[in-house]
Amino acid sequence: MHKEYQQRRKALMSKIGNGTAIFRSAPMAVMHNDVEYTFRQDSDFFYLTGFNEPQAVAVLSPHHPEHQFVLFVQPKDREQEVWSGYRCGVEAAKEVYGADEAYPITELDEKLPQYLEKADRIYYRLGRDRPFNEKILDHWQRLMRTYPKRGTGPIAIEDTGPILHSMRLIKSDAELELMHKAADIAVEAHNHAMKFTAPGRYEYEVQAEIEHIFRKRGAMGPAYPSIIASGANACVLHYIENNRQMQDNELLLIDAGCAYDYYNSDITRTFPVGGKFTCEQKALYEIVLEAQKQAIAQVQPGNPYNLVHDTAVRVLTEGLVELGILKGEIDKLIEEEKYKPVYMHRTGHWLGLDVHDVGVYQHGDNPQVLQPGQVLTVEPGLYIVPGTKLAEDQPEIAQRWIGIGIRIEDDVLVTPTGHEVLTAGVPKEVEDVER
């Protein structure tokens, strides 16, 4: 992978011309008092360096005669490493990670100006690290004060996001290999969970089985808090309490994926706890399944991204009219968003180093066009939340539908000729999820 990181840096440097790009590692996050969460590197930083330690800064300066890639890292410190783990150190930052030059992080203020003074702009994402934002602004202001004497220096700060995130949107073969692995592990976990689920068991028992497989198969752990939602809990989009006892004649919605070497999977399946759908559950499930199938069919290179969502909305709306939950003319119902009380989210998102991965969905009035190498989720659903009120001109929802929540989600790769469903190994046809 080291050659790949090098190629990514080279590609970014070719786009920033005479600028200097600065990237900050993720901060440590505190769980309670003085105990920290497991460190997870900032995705942009990791994408360009593969470096997995906190308190680090990467500088890309294509105009510098010798040091195009510079790392500032924590120096080796035997006493500290005994407590908090081994550090790469300054020398290995060059030898292992390919930096042209490396310095202790304590020397950042002293050394950074030499990489900025001949740049025409600074590329930096003003993020959540306010003290570091202030540090970059301070360096910029100082250089601007001396600009009249030199006639060189960064006259602007530009966000790296639009450039770097358009690169991250198209996955390389190496990235897709990791995403296939993340998908395969999550497929195995979901299939096991379906067999394990039974009336009387608790949601957290299913969660434990799923996450056991994630770790056992070499994943870093869950990609996000696992959602194990039975009965009306499935109507809460981000339900994570996972503490209810599951009952017969209910559905179980599982939304769970894993992170494998920083790349993520994201799968949702909904199935009957006791093995058989009720009539109402089956009717709604078949609508969601058809919406998902037709939406996936629109994942083709050259198609606009929003066609996936629009297709799912049309199928869901048609199905709801057929069941008598909505009434009216389909186009008008869609235009006036009368479906929104029972389908309130979009039909998917980009997937990669982040679960909700970077990349724009819309360029002004023009939607993003699907291209080979992009990976997105396709996840329509229906949620008849207790107390749901439809628009005034719509019928009251019959009691038999109340409390049913269904979502079906797969990870889909755009290929040169169409698409590949990376998570197709988890069944979703009615006859396959019933038992």
Short mmCIF file of C-alpha atoms in Angstrom, two decimals:
data_model
loop_
_atom_site.label_atom_id
_atom_site.label_comp_id
_atom_site.label_asym_id
_atom_site.label_seq_id
_atom_site.Cartn_x
_atom_site.Cartn_y
_atom_site.Cartn_z
CA MET A 1 0.00 0.00 0.00
CA HIS A 2 2.91 2.42 0.55
CA LYS A 3 3.24 2.95 -3.19
CA GLU A 4 -0.48 3.73 -3.30
CA TYR A 5 -0.18 6.43 -0.61
CA GLN A 6 2.69 7.91 -2.62
CA GLN A 7 0.54 7.96 -5.77
CA ARG A 8 -2.29 9.68 -3.89
CA ARG A 9 0.04 12.38 -2.58
CA LYS A 10 1.45 12.87 -6.06
CA ALA A 11 -2.06 13.20 -7.52
CA LEU A 12 -3.07 15.75 -4.89
CA MET A 13 0.15 17.76 -5.35
CA SER A 14 -0.45 17.91 -9.09
CA LYS A 15 -3.82 19.57 -8.34
CA ILE A 16 -2.57 22.18 -5.84
CA GLY A 17 0.20 23.55 -8.07
CA ASN A 18 2.23 26.07 -6.10
CA GLY A 19 0.21 25.63 -2.90
CA THR A 20 1.07 23.89 0.37
CA ALA A 21 -1.41 21.44 1.88
CA ILE A 22 -1.54 20.79 5.63
CA PHE A 23 -3.28 17.85 7.29
CA ARG A 24 -3.75 17.28 11.01
CA SER A 25 -4.12 13.85 12.62
CA ALA A 26 -7.26 13.04 14.62
CA PRO A 27 -7.27 13.95 18.32
CA MET A 28 -7.57 11.32 21.04
CA ALA A 29 -11.12 11.00 22.35
CA VAL A 30 -11.76 10.56 26.08
CA MET A 31 -14.21 7.85 27.17
CA HIS A 32 -14.29 8.75 30.88
CA ASN A 33 -11.91 10.64 33.15
CA ASP A 34 -8.41 9.64 31.95
CA VAL A 35 -9.35 6.60 29.83
CA GLU A 36 -9.30 7.11 26.07
CA TYR A 37 -11.15 5.43 23.24
CA THR A 38 -9.15 3.34 20.79
CA PHE A 39 -7.49 5.80 18.44
CA ARG A 40 -8.98 6.17 14.97
CA GLN A 41 -7.02 8.28 12.50
CA ASP A 42 -8.58 11.14 10.55
CA SER A 43 -9.65 9.67 7.19
CA ASP A 44 -8.04 12.34 4.98
CA PHE A 45 -4.78 12.07 6.91
CA PHE A 46 -4.83 8.27 6.67
CA TYR A 47 -5.72 8.31 2.96
CA LEU A 48 -2.56 10.28 2.17
CA THR A 49 -0.11 8.76 4.64
CA GLY A 50 -1.25 5.42 6.10
CA PHE A 51 0.12 6.83 9.37
CA ASN A 52 -1.91 5.75 12.39
CA GLU A 53 -0.72 7.84 15.34
CA PRO A 54 -2.12 10.95 17.03
CA GLN A 55 -0.31 14.29 17.38
CA ALA A 56 0.99 14.33 13.82
CA VAL A 57 0.89 16.80 10.94
CA ALA A 58 1.50 16.08 7.26
CA VAL A 59 2.67 18.84 4.92
CA LEU A 60 2.64 18.55 1.12
CA SER A 61 4.66 21.26 -0.63
CA PRO A 62 5.15 20.39 -4.31
CA HIS A 63 7.12 23.61 -4.93
CA HIS A 64 9.80 22.84 -2.31
CA PRO A 65 13.10 21.82 -3.97
CA GLU A 66 13.71 18.85 -1.61
CA HIS A 67 10.84 18.22 0.81
CA GLN A 68 7.57 17.64 -1.00
CA PHE A 69 6.22 15.38 1.77
CA VAL A 70 7.00 16.26 5.39
CA LEU A 71 5.76 14.57 8.56
CA PHE A 72 5.76 16.04 12.05
CA VAL A 73 5.37 13.19 14.56
CA GLN A 74 5.78 12.31 18.21
CA PRO A 75 9.45 11.44 18.84
CA LYS A 76 10.48 8.12 20.37
CA ASP A 77 10.13 8.25 24.16
CA ARG A 78 10.73 4.99 26.00
CA GLU A 79 8.98 6.09 29.19
CA GLN A 80 5.84 7.30 27.40
CA GLU A 81 5.74 4.27 25.11
CA VAL A 82 5.61 1.92 28.11
CA TRP A 83 2.31 3.55 29.07
CA SER A 84 0.64 4.32 25.75
CA GLY A 85 2.21 2.12 23.07
CA TYR A 86 5.08 2.21 20.62
CA ARG A 87 5.66 5.23 18.44
CA CYS A 88 7.01 5.28 14.93
CA GLY A 89 9.36 8.18 15.70
CA VAL A 90 11.06 10.68 13.44
CA GLU A 91 13.49 8.40 11.59
CA ALA A 92 10.91 5.73 10.78
CA ALA A 93 8.57 8.44 9.47
CA LYS A 94 11.07 8.76 6.62
CA GLU A 95 12.11 5.12 6.30
CA VAL A 96 8.68 3.46 6.68
CA TYR A 97 6.23 6.15 5.54
CA GLY A 98 8.30 7.74 2.79
CA ALA A 99 8.54 11.28 4.15
CA ASP A 100 11.21 13.39 2.46
CA GLU A 101 11.80 15.01 5.84
CA ALA A 102 10.43 14.46 9.33
CA TYR A 103 10.56 16.47 12.55
CA PRO A 104 9.31 16.14 16.12
CA ILE A 105 5.82 17.62 16.42
CA THR A 106 7.22 20.15 18.93
CA GLU A 107 9.15 21.81 16.06
CA LEU A 108 6.06 22.49 13.93
CA ASP A 109 5.93 26.25 14.58
CA GLU A 110 9.62 26.64 13.89
CA LYS A 111 9.80 24.54 10.70
CA LEU A 112 6.43 25.14 9.03
CA PRO A 113 7.14 28.65 7.64
CA GLN A 114 9.82 27.35 5.25
CA TYR A 115 7.12 25.25 3.53
CA LEU A 116 4.65 28.14 3.35
CA GLU A 117 6.67 31.24 2.39
CA LYS A 118 6.97 30.35 -1.31
CA ALA A 119 3.45 28.89 -1.62
CA ASP A 120 0.76 30.94 -3.34
CA ARG A 121 -1.94 29.56 -1.05
CA ILE A 122 -2.45 27.27 1.93
CA TYR A 123 -4.71 24.26 1.46
CA TYR A 124 -6.22 23.38 4.82
CA ARG A 125 -9.63 22.25 6.04
CA LEU A 126 -10.81 24.42 8.92
CA GLY A 127 -12.13 21.56 11.02
CA ARG A 128 -13.14 20.87 14.61
CA ASP A 129 -9.62 21.35 16.04
CA ARG A 130 -9.96 25.03 16.95
CA PRO A 131 -6.53 25.49 18.54
CA PHE A 132 -4.90 24.09 15.39
CA ASN A 133 -7.11 26.28 13.18
CA GLU A 134 -5.79 29.27 15.14
CA LYS A 135 -2.21 28.09 14.68
CA ILE A 136 -2.59 27.91 10.87
CA LEU A 137 -4.30 31.31 10.74
CA ASP A 138 -1.54 32.77 12.88
CA HIS A 139 1.17 31.46 10.51
CA TRP A 140 -0.77 32.82 7.53
CA GLN A 141 -1.21 36.26 9.07
CA ARG A 142 2.47 36.49 9.92
CA LEU A 143 3.43 35.63 6.35
CA MET A 144 0.95 38.17 5.01
CA ARG A 145 2.52 40.89 7.16
CA THR A 146 5.93 40.24 5.58
CA TYR A 147 4.51 39.64 2.07
CA PRO A 148 5.39 43.18 0.80
CA LYS A 149 9.07 42.58 1.57
CA ARG A 150 9.29 39.25 -0.22
CA GLY A 151 6.58 39.43 -2.85
CA THR A 152 5.84 35.75 -2.23
CA GLY A 153 3.60 33.92 0.19
CA PRO A 154 0.14 32.42 0.53
CA ILE A 155 -2.49 35.01 -0.29
CA ALA A 156 -5.42 32.69 0.49
CA ILE A 157 -6.49 29.65 2.48
CA GLU A 158 -8.42 27.11 0.46
CA ASP A 159 -10.35 24.07 1.68
CA THR A 160 -8.68 20.80 0.63
CA GLY A 161 -12.05 19.00 0.75
CA PRO A 162 -13.33 19.61 -2.79
CA ILE A 163 -10.03 18.41 -4.33
CA LEU A 164 -9.20 15.51 -2.03
CA HIS A 165 -12.74 14.24 -1.58
CA SER A 166 -13.34 13.96 -5.31
CA MET A 167 -10.25 11.70 -5.34
CA ARG A 168 -11.54 9.62 -2.43
CA LEU A 169 -14.88 9.16 -4.20
CA ILE A 170 -13.30 6.86 -6.82
CA LYS A 171 -11.94 3.73 -5.15
CA SER A 172 -8.72 2.08 -6.35
CA ASP A 173 -8.33 -1.70 -6.76
CA ALA A 174 -6.52 -1.84 -3.42
CA GLU A 175 -9.36 0.00 -1.69
CA LEU A 176 -12.00 -2.21 -3.32
CA GLU A 177 -10.17 -5.31 -2.09
CA LEU A 178 -10.51 -4.02 1.49
CA MET A 179 -14.16 -3.08 0.93
CA HIS A 180 -14.91 -6.56 -0.42
CA LYS A 181 -13.36 -8.00 2.75
CA ALA A 182 -15.39 -5.68 5.00
CA ALA A 183 -18.52 -6.69 3.09
CA ASP A 184 -17.76 -10.43 3.28
CA ILE A 185 -17.25 -10.30 7.05
CA ALA A 186 -20.50 -8.38 7.57
CA VAL A 187 -22.36 -10.82 5.28
CA GLU A 188 -21.22 -13.72 7.46
CA ALA A 189 -22.28 -11.88 10.61
CA HIS A 190 -25.76 -11.03 9.27
CA ASN A 191 -26.36 -14.59 8.08
CA HIS A 192 -25.40 -15.93 11.50
CA ALA A 193 -27.65 -13.37 13.22
CA MET A 194 -30.65 -14.47 11.14
CA LYS A 195 -30.17 -18.07 12.29
CA PHE A 196 -29.55 -17.05 15.91
CA THR A 197 -32.59 -14.76 16.30
CA ALA A 198 -35.54 -16.29 18.17
CA PRO A 199 -38.46 -15.10 20.31
CA GLY A 200 -37.39 -14.56 23.91
CA ARG A 201 -33.82 -13.58 23.09
CA TYR A 202 -32.63 -10.02 23.69
CA GLU A 203 -31.47 -7.55 21.07
CA TYR A 204 -28.07 -7.28 22.76
CA GLU A 205 -27.55 -11.04 22.39
CA VAL A 206 -27.84 -10.64 18.62
CA GLN A 207 -25.49 -7.65 18.76
CA ALA A 208 -22.92 -9.74 20.66
CA GLU A 209 -23.08 -12.53 18.06
CA ILE A 210 -22.61 -10.09 15.17
CA GLU A 211 -19.75 -8.16 16.73
CA HIS A 212 -18.05 -11.40 17.82
CA ILE A 213 -17.82 -12.41 14.16
CA PHE A 214 -16.52 -8.96 13.19
CA ARG A 215 -13.56 -9.28 15.55
CA LYS A 216 -13.05 -13.01 15.00
CA ARG A 217 -12.69 -12.43 11.24
CA GLY A 218 -10.11 -9.67 11.70
CA ALA A 219 -12.24 -6.54 11.43
CA MET A 220 -11.35 -3.55 13.62
CA GLY A 221 -14.88 -3.76 15.04
CA PRO A 222 -18.26 -2.25 14.16
CA ALA A 223 -18.17 0.52 11.56
CA TYR A 224 -20.84 2.37 13.61
CA PRO A 225 -23.01 1.49 16.64
CA SER A 226 -24.94 -1.63 15.62
CA ILE A 227 -28.72 -1.17 15.35
CA ILE A 228 -30.63 -4.25 16.55
CA ALA A 229 -34.23 -3.03 16.55
CA SER A 230 -37.19 -5.30 17.21
CA GLY A 231 -40.87 -4.41 16.97
CA ALA A 232 -41.57 -0.67 17.03
CA ASN A 233 -37.89 0.03 17.81
CA ALA A 234 -37.32 -0.46 14.07
CA CYS A 235 -39.17 2.83 13.52
CA VAL A 236 -36.33 4.70 15.28
CA LEU A 237 -33.74 5.24 12.54
CA HIS A 238 -30.72 5.33 14.85
CA TYR A 239 -31.93 3.05 17.65
CA ILE A 240 -28.87 1.76 19.55
CA GLU A 241 -30.15 0.82 23.03
CA ASN A 242 -30.46 -2.83 21.89
CA ASN A 243 -31.95 -3.94 25.23
CA ARG A 244 -35.43 -5.23 24.40
CA GLN A 245 -36.59 -8.83 24.50
CA MET A 246 -37.73 -9.96 21.05
CA GLN A 247 -41.24 -11.40 20.63
CA ASP A 248 -42.94 -13.71 18.15
CA ASN A 249 -44.86 -12.02 15.29
CA GLU A 250 -42.44 -9.07 15.32
CA LEU A 251 -39.81 -7.99 12.84
CA LEU A 252 -36.14 -7.51 13.69
CA LEU A 253 -34.25 -4.79 11.81
CA ILE A 254 -30.46 -5.21 11.93
CA ASP A 255 -28.29 -2.39 10.58
CA ALA A 256 -24.68 -3.41 11.17
CA GLY A 257 -21.39 -3.22 9.32
CA CYS A 258 -17.72 -3.58 10.16
CA ALA A 259 -14.51 -1.65 9.61
CA TYR A 260 -11.72 -3.66 8.01
CA ASP A 261 -8.35 -1.92 7.79
CA TYR A 262 -10.22 1.42 7.92
CA TYR A 263 -12.72 0.57 5.14
CA ASN A 264 -16.38 0.02 5.98
CA SER A 265 -19.41 -2.08 5.14
CA ASP A 266 -23.01 -1.14 5.91
CA ILE A 267 -25.82 -3.70 5.67
CA THR A 268 -29.46 -3.65 6.81
CA ARG A 269 -31.86 -6.57 6.80
CA THR A 270 -35.35 -6.90 8.30
CA PHE A 271 -36.86 -10.31 8.98
CA PRO A 272 -39.48 -12.01 11.22
CA VAL A 273 -38.26 -12.91 14.71
CA GLY A 274 -40.38 -16.08 14.78
CA GLY A 275 -39.71 -17.08 11.19
CA LYS A 276 -42.95 -15.99 9.46
CA PHE A 277 -44.20 -12.60 8.29
CA THR A 278 -47.71 -11.46 9.19
CA CYS A 279 -49.81 -10.36 6.19
CA GLU A 280 -49.17 -6.67 6.92
CA GLN A 281 -45.43 -7.13 7.48
CA LYS A 282 -45.11 -9.08 4.24
CA ALA A 283 -47.08 -6.52 2.23
CA LEU A 284 -44.85 -3.63 3.37
CA TYR A 285 -41.68 -5.73 3.10
CA GLU A 286 -42.39 -6.62 -0.54
CA ILE A 287 -42.81 -2.91 -1.39
CA VAL A 288 -39.46 -2.01 0.21
CA LEU A 289 -37.74 -4.95 -1.48
CA GLU A 290 -39.10 -3.98 -4.90
CA ALA A 291 -38.07 -0.36 -4.31
CA GLN A 292 -34.55 -1.49 -3.44
CA LYS A 293 -34.25 -3.78 -6.47
CA GLN A 294 -35.39 -1.07 -8.88
CA ALA A 295 -33.14 1.52 -7.23
CA ILE A 296 -30.11 -0.81 -7.49
CA ALA A 297 -30.92 -1.33 -11.17
CA GLN A 298 -30.32 2.42 -11.67
CA VAL A 299 -26.75 2.14 -10.38
CA GLN A 300 -25.11 2.43 -13.81
CA PRO A 301 -22.18 4.57 -14.96
CA GLY A 302 -23.52 7.78 -16.50
CA ASN A 303 -26.76 7.82 -14.50
CA PRO A 304 -27.38 10.78 -12.17
CA TYR A 305 -26.96 9.91 -8.49
CA ASN A 306 -30.45 11.16 -7.56
CA LEU A 307 -32.11 8.67 -9.94
CA VAL A 308 -31.49 5.96 -7.31
CA HIS A 309 -33.54 7.85 -4.70
CA ASP A 310 -36.21 9.00 -7.15
CA THR A 311 -36.76 5.44 -8.34
CA ALA A 312 -37.15 4.12 -4.79
CA VAL A 313 -39.58 6.91 -3.86
CA ARG A 314 -41.80 6.14 -6.86
CA VAL A 315 -41.99 2.40 -6.08
CA LEU A 316 -42.67 3.06 -2.38
CA THR A 317 -45.39 5.60 -3.18
CA GLU A 318 -47.06 3.29 -5.71
CA GLY A 319 -47.03 0.48 -3.15
CA LEU A 320 -48.51 2.65 -0.41
CA VAL A 321 -51.33 3.74 -2.72
CA GLU A 322 -52.01 0.12 -3.64
CA LEU A 323 -52.35 -0.76 0.07
CA GLY A 324 -54.61 2.24 0.69
CA ILE A 325 -52.18 3.88 3.12
CA LEU A 326 -51.83 6.83 0.72
CA LYS A 327 -54.43 8.03 -1.80
CA GLY A 328 -54.14 10.24 -4.83
CA GLU A 329 -52.25 10.60 -8.11
CA ILE A 330 -48.70 9.20 -7.88
CA ASP A 331 -46.82 12.13 -9.46
CA LYS A 332 -48.62 14.65 -7.26
CA LEU A 333 -48.02 12.62 -4.10
CA ILE A 334 -44.30 12.50 -4.94
CA GLU A 335 -44.12 16.19 -5.86
CA GLU A 336 -45.82 17.19 -2.59
CA GLU A 337 -43.74 14.64 -0.62
CA LYS A 338 -46.82 13.03 0.92
CA TYR A 339 -44.75 9.87 1.50
CA LYS A 340 -42.36 11.72 3.85
CA PRO A 341 -44.09 10.80 7.18
CA VAL A 342 -43.30 7.11 6.50
CA TYR A 343 -40.12 7.47 4.41
CA MET A 344 -38.14 10.36 5.81
CA HIS A 345 -34.55 9.68 4.70
CA ARG A 346 -32.58 9.49 1.46
CA THR A 347 -32.01 6.17 -0.27
CA GLY A 348 -28.27 5.94 0.35
CA HIS A 349 -24.87 7.53 0.77
CA TRP A 350 -21.28 7.14 -0.40
CA LEU A 351 -19.28 4.44 1.41
CA GLY A 352 -15.54 4.04 1.93
CA LEU A 353 -13.04 5.21 4.56
CA ASP A 354 -16.01 6.85 6.29
CA VAL A 355 -19.39 5.14 6.59
CA HIS A 356 -21.08 8.29 5.29
CA ASP A 357 -18.17 8.84 2.96
CA VAL A 358 -17.02 12.12 1.46
CA GLY A 359 -17.93 13.31 -2.01
CA VAL A 360 -20.58 15.67 -3.31
CA TYR A 361 -24.03 14.47 -4.36
CA GLN A 362 -24.91 17.59 -6.32
CA HIS A 363 -22.96 20.16 -8.38
CA GLY A 364 -25.23 23.19 -8.13
CA ASP A 365 -28.30 22.24 -10.17
CA ASN A 366 -26.59 19.16 -11.63
CA PRO A 367 -26.53 15.86 -9.73
CA GLN A 368 -23.30 13.88 -9.41
CA VAL A 369 -22.98 11.39 -12.26
CA LEU A 370 -22.23 7.80 -11.26
CA GLN A 371 -18.75 6.64 -12.30
CA PRO A 372 -16.91 3.30 -12.07
CA GLY A 373 -15.14 2.93 -8.74
CA GLN A 374 -17.78 4.71 -6.65
CA VAL A 375 -19.42 2.71 -3.85
CA LEU A 376 -22.82 3.68 -2.46
CA THR A 377 -25.46 2.19 -0.22
CA VAL A 378 -29.00 1.63 -1.47
CA GLU A 379 -31.38 1.55 1.51
CA PRO A 380 -35.07 2.34 1.09
CA GLY A 381 -37.40 1.78 4.01
CA LEU A 382 -40.87 2.30 5.45
CA TYR A 383 -41.53 3.25 9.07
CA ILE A 384 -45.08 3.40 10.40
CA VAL A 385 -44.16 5.13 13.64
CA PRO A 386 -46.82 5.04 16.38
CA GLY A 387 -48.59 8.41 16.30
CA THR A 388 -47.75 9.07 12.64
CA LYS A 389 -50.06 11.60 11.03
CA LEU A 390 -50.22 11.82 7.25
CA ALA A 391 -51.16 15.01 5.39
CA GLU A 392 -54.69 16.35 5.94
CA ASP A 393 -55.98 15.00 2.64
CA GLN A 394 -54.71 11.49 3.41
CA PRO A 395 -56.46 8.63 5.22
CA GLU A 396 -55.80 7.82 8.87
CA ILE A 397 -53.34 4.93 9.09
CA ALA A 398 -55.10 1.70 10.11
CA GLN A 399 -53.94 0.19 13.41
CA ARG A 400 -52.73 -3.00 11.75
CA TRP A 401 -49.84 -1.12 10.09
CA ILE A 402 -48.69 0.77 13.19
CA GLY A 403 -45.28 -0.07 14.65
CA ILE A 404 -43.86 -1.79 11.56
CA GLY A 405 -40.40 -0.58 10.50
CA ILE A 406 -38.54 -2.05 7.52
CA ARG A 407 -35.25 -1.16 5.81
CA ILE A 408 -33.17 -3.17 3.33
CA GLU A 409 -29.66 -1.95 2.58
CA ASP A 410 -26.82 -3.18 0.37
CA ASP A 411 -23.41 -1.83 -0.62
CA VAL A 412 -23.17 -1.35 -4.38
CA LEU A 413 -20.08 -0.75 -6.52
CA VAL A 414 -20.42 1.12 -9.81
CA THR A 415 -18.59 -0.95 -12.45
CA PRO A 416 -17.67 -0.01 -16.05
CA THR A 417 -20.68 -1.99 -17.33
CA GLY A 418 -23.20 -1.62 -14.50
CA HIS A 419 -22.92 -2.51 -10.83
CA GLU A 420 -21.86 -5.17 -8.35
CA VAL A 421 -23.74 -5.73 -5.08
CA LEU A 422 -20.90 -6.35 -2.61
CA THR A 423 -23.30 -7.58 0.09
CA ALA A 424 -25.49 -9.85 -2.06
CA GLY A 425 -24.60 -12.83 0.15
CA VAL A 426 -27.25 -11.87 2.74
CA PRO A 427 -30.68 -13.15 1.64
CA LYS A 428 -33.59 -10.76 1.28
CA GLU A 429 -36.27 -12.58 -0.75
CA VAL A 430 -39.33 -13.42 1.35
CA GLU A 431 -38.91 -17.17 0.93
CA ASP A 432 -35.26 -16.93 1.96
CA VAL A 433 -35.71 -14.86 5.12
CA GLU A 434 -38.69 -16.84 6.36
CA ARG A 435 -37.99 -20.12 8.11
#
